[in-house]
XYZ file of C-alpha atoms in Angstrom:
486
model
C 23.674 -19.943 13.062
C 22.203 -17.092 11.010
C 20.254 -14.141 12.335
C 17.632 -12.604 10.081
C 16.169 -9.261 11.141
C 12.931 -8.043 9.567
C 12.033 -4.380 9.887
C 8.278 -3.915 9.840
C 5.329 -6.214 10.519
C 2.991 -5.254 7.722
C 2.062 -7.643 4.933
C 5.616 -7.955 3.538
C 7.437 -8.157 6.870
C 4.948 -10.566 8.417
C 4.918 -12.860 5.369
C 8.734 -12.957 5.292
C 8.974 -13.728 9.011
C 6.356 -16.489 8.778
C 8.038 -18.285 5.875
C 11.535 -17.928 7.356
C 10.455 -19.381 10.682
C 8.564 -22.261 9.073
C 11.414 -23.289 6.771
C 14.492 -22.666 8.930
C 15.547 -24.763 11.897
C 15.377 -23.185 15.346
C 19.157 -22.761 15.433
C 18.601 -19.756 13.171
C 17.127 -16.613 14.689
C 14.233 -14.729 13.087
C 13.604 -11.334 14.678
C 10.951 -8.734 13.812
C 11.444 -5.091 14.751
C 8.308 -2.981 14.396
C 6.819 0.051 16.167
C 3.360 -1.499 15.762
C 1.844 -3.709 18.453
C -0.784 -5.138 16.114
C -0.900 -6.763 12.720
C -3.604 -5.198 10.564
C -5.256 -6.504 7.414
C -5.222 -3.146 5.624
C -7.644 -3.976 2.753
C -10.520 -4.286 5.235
C -9.955 -0.832 6.734
C -12.453 0.316 4.103
C -15.222 -1.510 5.971
C -14.069 -0.113 9.310
C -14.383 3.322 7.716
C -18.102 2.805 7.027
C -18.929 1.148 10.335
C -19.488 -2.324 8.860
C -16.526 -3.847 10.732
C -14.930 -3.091 14.075
C -11.176 -2.594 14.169
C -10.862 -5.754 16.297
C -11.913 -7.702 13.196
C -8.922 -6.494 11.169
C -6.157 -6.592 13.805
C -4.542 -8.927 16.317
C -1.559 -8.510 18.685
C 1.819 -9.526 17.324
C 3.797 -10.383 20.445
C 1.787 -13.441 21.626
C 1.793 -14.932 18.124
C 5.523 -14.371 17.595
C 6.314 -15.805 21.020
C 4.262 -18.916 20.240
C 5.923 -19.396 16.847
C 9.484 -18.773 17.997
C 9.892 -15.416 16.254
C 11.696 -12.686 18.171
C 9.955 -9.313 18.466
C 11.015 -5.836 19.515
C 8.442 -3.044 19.538
C 10.803 -0.397 18.322
C 11.444 1.980 15.430
C 14.559 2.096 13.283
C 16.796 5.096 13.895
C 19.728 4.416 11.542
C 21.371 1.763 9.339
C 24.970 0.570 9.796
C 25.554 -2.143 7.158
C 29.304 -2.378 7.878
C 29.081 -2.278 11.661
C 31.171 0.253 13.571
C 34.218 0.439 15.825
C 32.628 -1.842 18.432
C 30.306 -4.029 16.325
C 31.771 -6.169 13.513
C 28.444 -7.170 12.009
C 26.019 -4.934 10.199
C 23.362 -3.571 12.518
C 20.427 -1.218 12.781
C 20.100 1.235 15.624
C 16.569 1.018 17.019
C 14.593 2.891 19.662
C 11.909 1.231 21.772
C 8.496 2.888 21.550
C 6.641 1.064 24.313
C 7.041 -0.480 27.739
C 9.881 -0.333 30.236
C 12.452 0.340 27.525
C 10.535 3.299 26.031
C 13.017 5.748 24.497
C 16.042 3.457 24.946
C 18.195 2.846 21.867
C 19.871 -0.452 21.037
C 22.085 -1.946 18.336
C 20.454 -4.927 16.623
C 22.968 -6.853 14.515
C 22.117 -9.234 11.715
C 23.428 -11.638 9.097
C 20.535 -10.794 6.773
C 18.302 -7.740 6.885
C 14.844 -7.413 5.322
C 13.640 -3.841 5.195
C 9.844 -4.059 5.073
C 9.149 -0.707 6.715
C 6.691 0.293 3.996
C 5.801 3.946 3.423
C 5.540 6.931 5.696
C 2.041 8.403 5.528
C 3.254 11.881 4.637
C 0.286 13.992 5.721
C 2.727 16.844 6.324
C 3.379 17.145 2.585
C -0.077 18.722 2.166
C -0.721 21.864 4.200
C -3.541 21.451 6.680
C -3.812 17.697 6.175
C -4.062 15.669 9.360
C -6.484 12.774 9.925
C -9.638 13.948 11.654
C -8.955 17.688 11.336
C -10.644 20.137 8.966
C -13.396 17.538 8.511
C -10.918 15.522 6.401
C -10.146 11.901 7.235
C -8.034 8.899 6.200
C -8.576 5.130 6.038
C -4.900 4.194 5.760
C -4.821 2.614 9.241
C -7.522 0.993 11.341
C -7.610 3.863 13.858
C -7.824 6.417 11.037
C -10.699 4.393 9.594
C -12.496 4.410 12.953
C -12.250 8.204 13.047
C -13.513 8.390 9.452
C -16.602 6.362 10.346
C -17.248 8.563 13.374
C -17.066 11.657 11.155
C -19.258 10.123 8.452
C -21.846 8.946 10.989
C -22.050 12.463 12.472
C -22.690 13.838 8.996
C -25.382 11.248 8.259
C -27.089 11.955 11.596
C -26.972 15.690 10.880
C -28.599 15.236 7.487
C -31.311 12.992 8.937
C -32.019 15.516 11.689
C -31.822 18.788 9.742
C -32.401 17.807 6.124
C -29.259 19.750 5.157
C -27.762 19.160 1.721
C -24.089 18.185 2.089
C -21.009 17.633 -0.055
C -18.692 14.635 0.267
C -15.236 14.644 -1.328
C -13.125 11.489 -1.636
C -9.865 10.825 -3.486
C -6.205 11.853 -3.325
C -4.788 14.629 -1.167
C -1.472 15.303 -2.918
C -0.387 15.895 -6.552
C 1.583 12.605 -6.550
C -0.394 10.487 -4.103
C -0.910 6.817 -4.834
C -3.426 4.231 -3.515
C -6.293 5.446 -5.700
C -7.765 1.969 -5.352
C -8.466 2.412 -1.635
C -10.136 5.772 -2.252
C -12.156 4.197 -5.087
C -13.413 1.485 -2.760
C -14.247 3.991 -0.081
C -16.259 6.324 -2.291
C -18.373 3.414 -3.564
C -18.969 2.148 -0.036
C -19.829 5.600 1.287
C -22.306 6.094 -1.545
C -23.887 2.749 -0.701
C -24.177 3.686 2.986
C -25.879 6.977 2.097
C -28.489 4.940 0.236
C -28.858 2.577 3.185
C -29.430 5.453 5.621
C -31.919 7.122 3.284
C -29.940 10.322 2.740
C -28.438 9.790 -0.724
C -30.627 12.496 -2.243
C -29.232 14.993 0.279
C -25.566 14.466 -0.628
C -23.343 15.394 -3.547
C -20.562 12.790 -3.811
C -17.434 13.828 -5.741
C -14.243 11.993 -6.685
C -11.093 14.163 -6.771
C -7.900 12.610 -8.100
C -4.498 13.349 -9.588
C -5.286 10.829 -12.343
C -5.505 12.151 -15.884
C -8.273 9.635 -16.605
C -10.653 7.670 -14.440
C -9.402 4.151 -13.773
C -5.718 5.037 -14.071
C -5.018 3.733 -10.532
C -1.337 4.603 -10.885
C -0.951 1.834 -13.486
C -1.563 3.936 -16.616
C -5.039 2.427 -16.798
C -5.665 -0.824 -18.607
C -7.502 -2.463 -21.422
C -9.529 -5.352 -20.049
C -12.096 -7.966 -20.913
C -15.385 -7.017 -19.269
C -18.398 -9.235 -19.819
C -17.006 -10.621 -23.074
C -16.117 -7.269 -24.613
C -12.957 -5.208 -24.521
C -13.242 -2.095 -22.382
C -10.901 0.560 -21.036
C -10.692 0.821 -17.256
C -11.631 4.496 -17.665
C -14.877 3.447 -19.338
C -15.632 0.922 -16.607
C -15.106 3.426 -13.777
C -17.057 6.120 -15.617
C -19.925 3.648 -16.024
C -19.870 2.843 -12.282
C -19.696 6.508 -11.236
C -22.418 7.575 -13.660
C -24.687 4.773 -12.449
C -24.288 5.985 -8.853
C -24.433 9.697 -9.553
C -20.834 10.303 -8.482
C -19.177 13.392 -9.965
C -15.448 13.608 -10.656
C -12.561 16.087 -10.767
C -9.434 14.798 -12.528
C -5.850 15.994 -12.878
C -6.135 17.659 -9.478
C -3.062 18.244 -7.329
C -4.340 19.060 -3.838
C -1.983 21.493 -2.107
C -3.847 22.799 0.941
C -6.785 21.847 3.144
C -8.780 24.214 5.295
C -11.915 23.500 7.287
C -14.327 22.329 4.609
C -12.229 23.713 1.751
C -9.715 22.012 -0.552
C -7.253 24.005 -2.646
C -5.895 22.335 -5.776
C -4.147 22.994 -9.057
C -5.218 21.189 -12.223
C -3.247 20.088 -15.255
C -4.349 23.224 -17.104
C -2.511 25.272 -14.473
C -5.666 26.672 -12.899
C -5.848 27.159 -9.141
C -9.235 26.096 -7.810
C -11.095 25.256 -4.611
C -13.770 22.753 -3.688
C -15.970 22.910 -0.600
C -17.031 19.855 1.385
C -18.721 18.727 4.584
C -16.802 15.438 4.804
C -13.636 14.383 2.983
C -11.439 11.303 2.852
C -8.185 12.065 1.067
C -5.255 9.660 0.650
C -1.966 11.348 1.647
C 1.345 11.216 -0.156
C 3.535 8.210 0.652
C 7.244 8.763 1.236
C 10.308 7.035 2.567
C 10.978 7.336 6.288
C 14.051 9.527 5.910
C 16.441 6.886 7.259
C 20.164 7.613 7.422
C 22.942 5.075 6.827
C 26.577 5.137 7.993
C 29.704 3.143 7.189
C 32.126 1.587 9.677
C 33.886 4.916 10.220
C 30.608 6.723 10.818
C 30.539 8.504 7.454
C 27.155 9.118 5.833
C 26.463 6.543 3.077
C 22.704 7.080 2.819
C 22.788 7.276 -1.030
C 24.126 3.707 -1.148
C 20.974 2.457 0.545
C 18.217 4.953 -0.061
C 16.625 6.929 -2.830
C 13.666 7.987 -0.715
C 12.791 4.295 -0.393
C 15.492 1.581 -0.394
C 17.600 1.017 -3.499
C 17.349 -2.497 -4.933
C 18.255 -4.301 -8.175
C 16.343 -1.885 -10.398
C 17.653 0.353 -13.178
C 17.509 3.864 -11.764
C 19.194 5.497 -14.748
C 17.380 8.769 -15.510
C 15.865 8.579 -18.997
C 12.886 9.901 -20.938
C 9.456 8.364 -20.400
C 9.567 6.824 -23.899
C 12.635 4.794 -22.905
C 11.185 3.282 -19.733
C 10.907 -0.477 -19.803
C 9.621 -3.375 -17.718
C 13.247 -4.487 -17.554
C 13.922 -1.487 -15.299
C 11.972 -3.113 -12.466
C 13.675 -5.250 -9.770
C 13.542 -9.048 -9.609
C 15.254 -9.983 -6.330
C 14.823 -6.799 -4.205
C 18.456 -7.048 -3.105
C 20.457 -3.898 -2.399
C 23.284 -3.688 -4.989
C 25.830 -2.416 -2.455
C 25.128 -4.787 0.444
C 24.189 -8.291 -0.656
C 22.624 -9.275 2.684
C 20.041 -6.458 2.629
C 16.666 -6.754 0.868
C 13.573 -4.559 0.533
C 10.353 -6.262 -0.639
C 6.832 -4.838 -0.640
C 6.454 -1.079 -0.516
C 9.907 -0.473 0.985
C 11.816 -0.551 -2.321
C 12.353 2.507 -4.489
C 10.565 2.126 -7.837
C 12.727 2.971 -10.864
C 10.044 5.253 -12.304
C 6.320 5.812 -12.291
C 3.971 3.520 -14.187
C 1.496 6.213 -15.170
C 2.710 8.790 -17.674
C 4.269 11.750 -15.844
C 2.446 15.045 -16.375
C 3.058 18.656 -15.389
C 0.854 21.699 -15.227
C 1.966 24.838 -17.135
C 3.222 26.061 -13.738
C 5.642 23.127 -13.505
C 3.711 21.184 -10.873
C 3.929 17.424 -11.330
C 0.410 15.963 -11.110
C 0.180 12.200 -11.618
C -0.107 9.062 -9.468
C 2.940 7.415 -7.947
C 3.255 3.648 -8.514
C 0.885 1.511 -6.420
C 2.336 -1.347 -4.364
C -0.546 -3.440 -3.097
C -0.920 -6.420 -0.802
C -0.561 -9.214 -3.343
C 2.797 -8.078 -4.815
C 4.005 -7.277 -1.277
C 3.333 -10.841 -0.176
C 4.845 -12.370 -3.322
C 8.056 -10.315 -3.146
C 8.420 -10.968 0.594
C 8.138 -14.714 0.085
C 10.709 -14.778 -2.729
C 13.145 -12.742 -0.611
C 12.625 -15.162 2.274
C 13.162 -18.148 -0.020
C 16.408 -16.691 -1.390
C 17.721 -16.115 2.146
C 16.711 -19.656 3.128
C 18.508 -21.123 0.096
C 21.576 -18.984 0.820
C 21.740 -20.154 4.441
C 21.289 -23.809 3.515
C 23.779 -23.784 0.620
C 26.356 -21.546 2.257
C 26.566 -19.267 -0.769
C 24.430 -16.440 -2.125
C 21.427 -17.794 -3.991
C 19.007 -15.628 -5.961
C 17.068 -18.270 -7.879
C 13.685 -16.945 -6.784
C 12.730 -13.923 -8.871
C 9.641 -11.881 -9.517
C 9.384 -8.557 -11.313
C 6.243 -6.443 -11.346
C 6.871 -6.438 -15.084
C 6.065 -10.162 -15.298
C 3.806 -10.449 -12.262
C 0.029 -10.338 -12.216
C -2.240 -8.957 -9.534
C -5.816 -9.677 -8.594
C -7.791 -6.912 -6.905
C -11.261 -7.160 -5.422
C -12.549 -3.632 -4.876
C -15.464 -3.469 -2.487
C -18.354 -1.523 -3.969
C -20.744 -1.912 -1.055
C -21.093 -4.174 1.994
C -23.951 -6.664 2.406
C -24.476 -10.406 2.071
C -27.451 -9.917 -0.237
C -26.999 -6.352 -1.468
C -23.225 -5.977 -1.427
C -21.069 -5.626 -4.513
C -17.471 -5.971 -5.549
C -15.452 -5.087 -8.642
C -13.009 -7.866 -9.465
C -10.033 -6.935 -11.644
C -7.116 -9.145 -12.631
C -4.153 -7.411 -14.284
C -1.173 -8.975 -16.052
C 1.465 -7.658 -15.918
C 1.275 -4.971 -13.232
C 3.849 -2.837 -15.052
C 2.670 -2.704 -18.674
C 4.940 -4.253 -21.308
C 4.201 -2.105 -24.347
C 6.536 -4.102 -26.605
C 5.224 -7.574 -25.823
C 1.565 -6.497 -25.736
C 1.713 -3.632 -28.182
C -1.899 -3.846 -29.338
C -3.528 -4.134 -25.896
C -1.933 -1.214 -24.032
C 0.878 -3.261 -22.519
C -1.147 -6.078 -20.984
C -2.258 -9.590 -21.836
C -5.982 -9.204 -22.525
C -6.495 -12.912 -21.763
C -5.267 -12.338 -18.212
C -6.591 -8.815 -17.697
C -10.297 -8.798 -17.062
C -12.982 -7.343 -14.833
C -16.366 -8.243 -13.429
C -18.796 -6.694 -10.981
C -21.538 -7.990 -8.738
C -22.537 -9.616 -5.465
C -20.089 -12.494 -5.982
C -17.257 -9.971 -5.791
C -18.359 -8.945 -2.302
C -18.533 -12.560 -1.152
C -15.052 -13.177 -2.553
C -13.556 -10.120 -0.838
C -15.172 -11.102 2.454
C -13.869 -14.664 2.062
C -10.374 -13.312 1.403
C -10.607 -11.174 4.538
C -11.093 -14.255 6.706
C -8.625 -16.355 4.709
C -5.799 -13.851 5.060
C -6.476 -13.197 8.743
C -6.267 -16.992 9.179
C -3.020 -17.045 7.203
C -1.530 -14.127 9.140
C -2.289 -15.876 12.444
C -0.265 -18.845 11.131
C -3.035 -21.303 11.907
C -2.789 -24.952 10.688
C -1.675 -25.248 7.054
C -1.649 -21.448 6.639
C 1.096 -21.727 3.994
C -1.322 -23.419 1.583
C -3.116 -20.074 1.122
C -1.282 -18.283 -1.721
C 0.082 -14.775 -1.386
């Protein structure tokens, strides 16, 4: 009998657990350890943040589902990693601490035969001074409860404008010089702008995009050349067209360093220190690893064998100049090179380098997006890790036949640009590959132009809404859920 422990119940952890339980006989144990009580479909937090969905529409409790499906569940957080065991435990184990219920605060050793680290990122609000969701009139939409608070703050502002006629400033974008997830902020600014129109206060609000991107449409992927309506267009041109059409201003190359009540401090790529006032802000924080520690059998610290901020996998982490970076640097199996029974799909693995070109201000401050790791690649990498573990268990020897690098993997993104069955909009973008291959696609900025395209319109909103319900269905493991692709 094999015991597979999955850390985290986000998209990657939940997908891995679902596939493992479906494909392995009940003699094998599948156990999820997560501090979260609920599963959340993160892409729809955008709609919670504008009041168009309630949080109950994007979440459901994990424990009843896991109990029904025969998946073990501990509502606990990881404290430390012990891949070699210790003096009293021969197997590798993780030390966990319960965060809820009768066992609150109690620590426990959880051993395993295979470990999937799907803990995702820490939302590192503390890396930007004064940044905390719901304080200083600055909000987040990274979790469903953050998004609820954002809507409450936005609704107060809208009501104030309707009552007083005040002119206000709204600021949306990234809240750290190396923040990622520009796509979520992009969706949110378009939806907020649409809601201002709906409530009849658009003419009373300045809406500004602030980002660490060097160009609009970088999205942490070094931008892209895409087919848009039958003509070739840069993603920067597409986003500029959308912003200009909606009267959205932009500030680029901005590394936000401090937030005060209604005031953002930032440094730009020219080395200038500037401020921007606002009445409402939504700023994406930096993402970081969780600061886990790892120990060998004797209790000696071996953290560098497992972690480089995030978890080390089969990537090439050799330091080298930007010009020498390659798609071959990116991992294919998400297996830790030092401990063959440990994997890290989704956002939990340490990327070998950024995708966007690294840039510094004259003051030495790095200002550029970190690599994005979105839902689709998280699901794909989680499934391939699960399949490799399944094959290994069934064959009795390590099997790594299932592979998938972000350098040969595509991604489809539907960015909401406004909610409404008749007036909604969505921007649909398909990118291949996610990590540009500048050698193979040397004339099209590293991507296959036949597989990299964009479109915009009402159909995009319908598609995103359909995907919301499809992936909630899939996550609940309802009949034939596995037929819905990652």
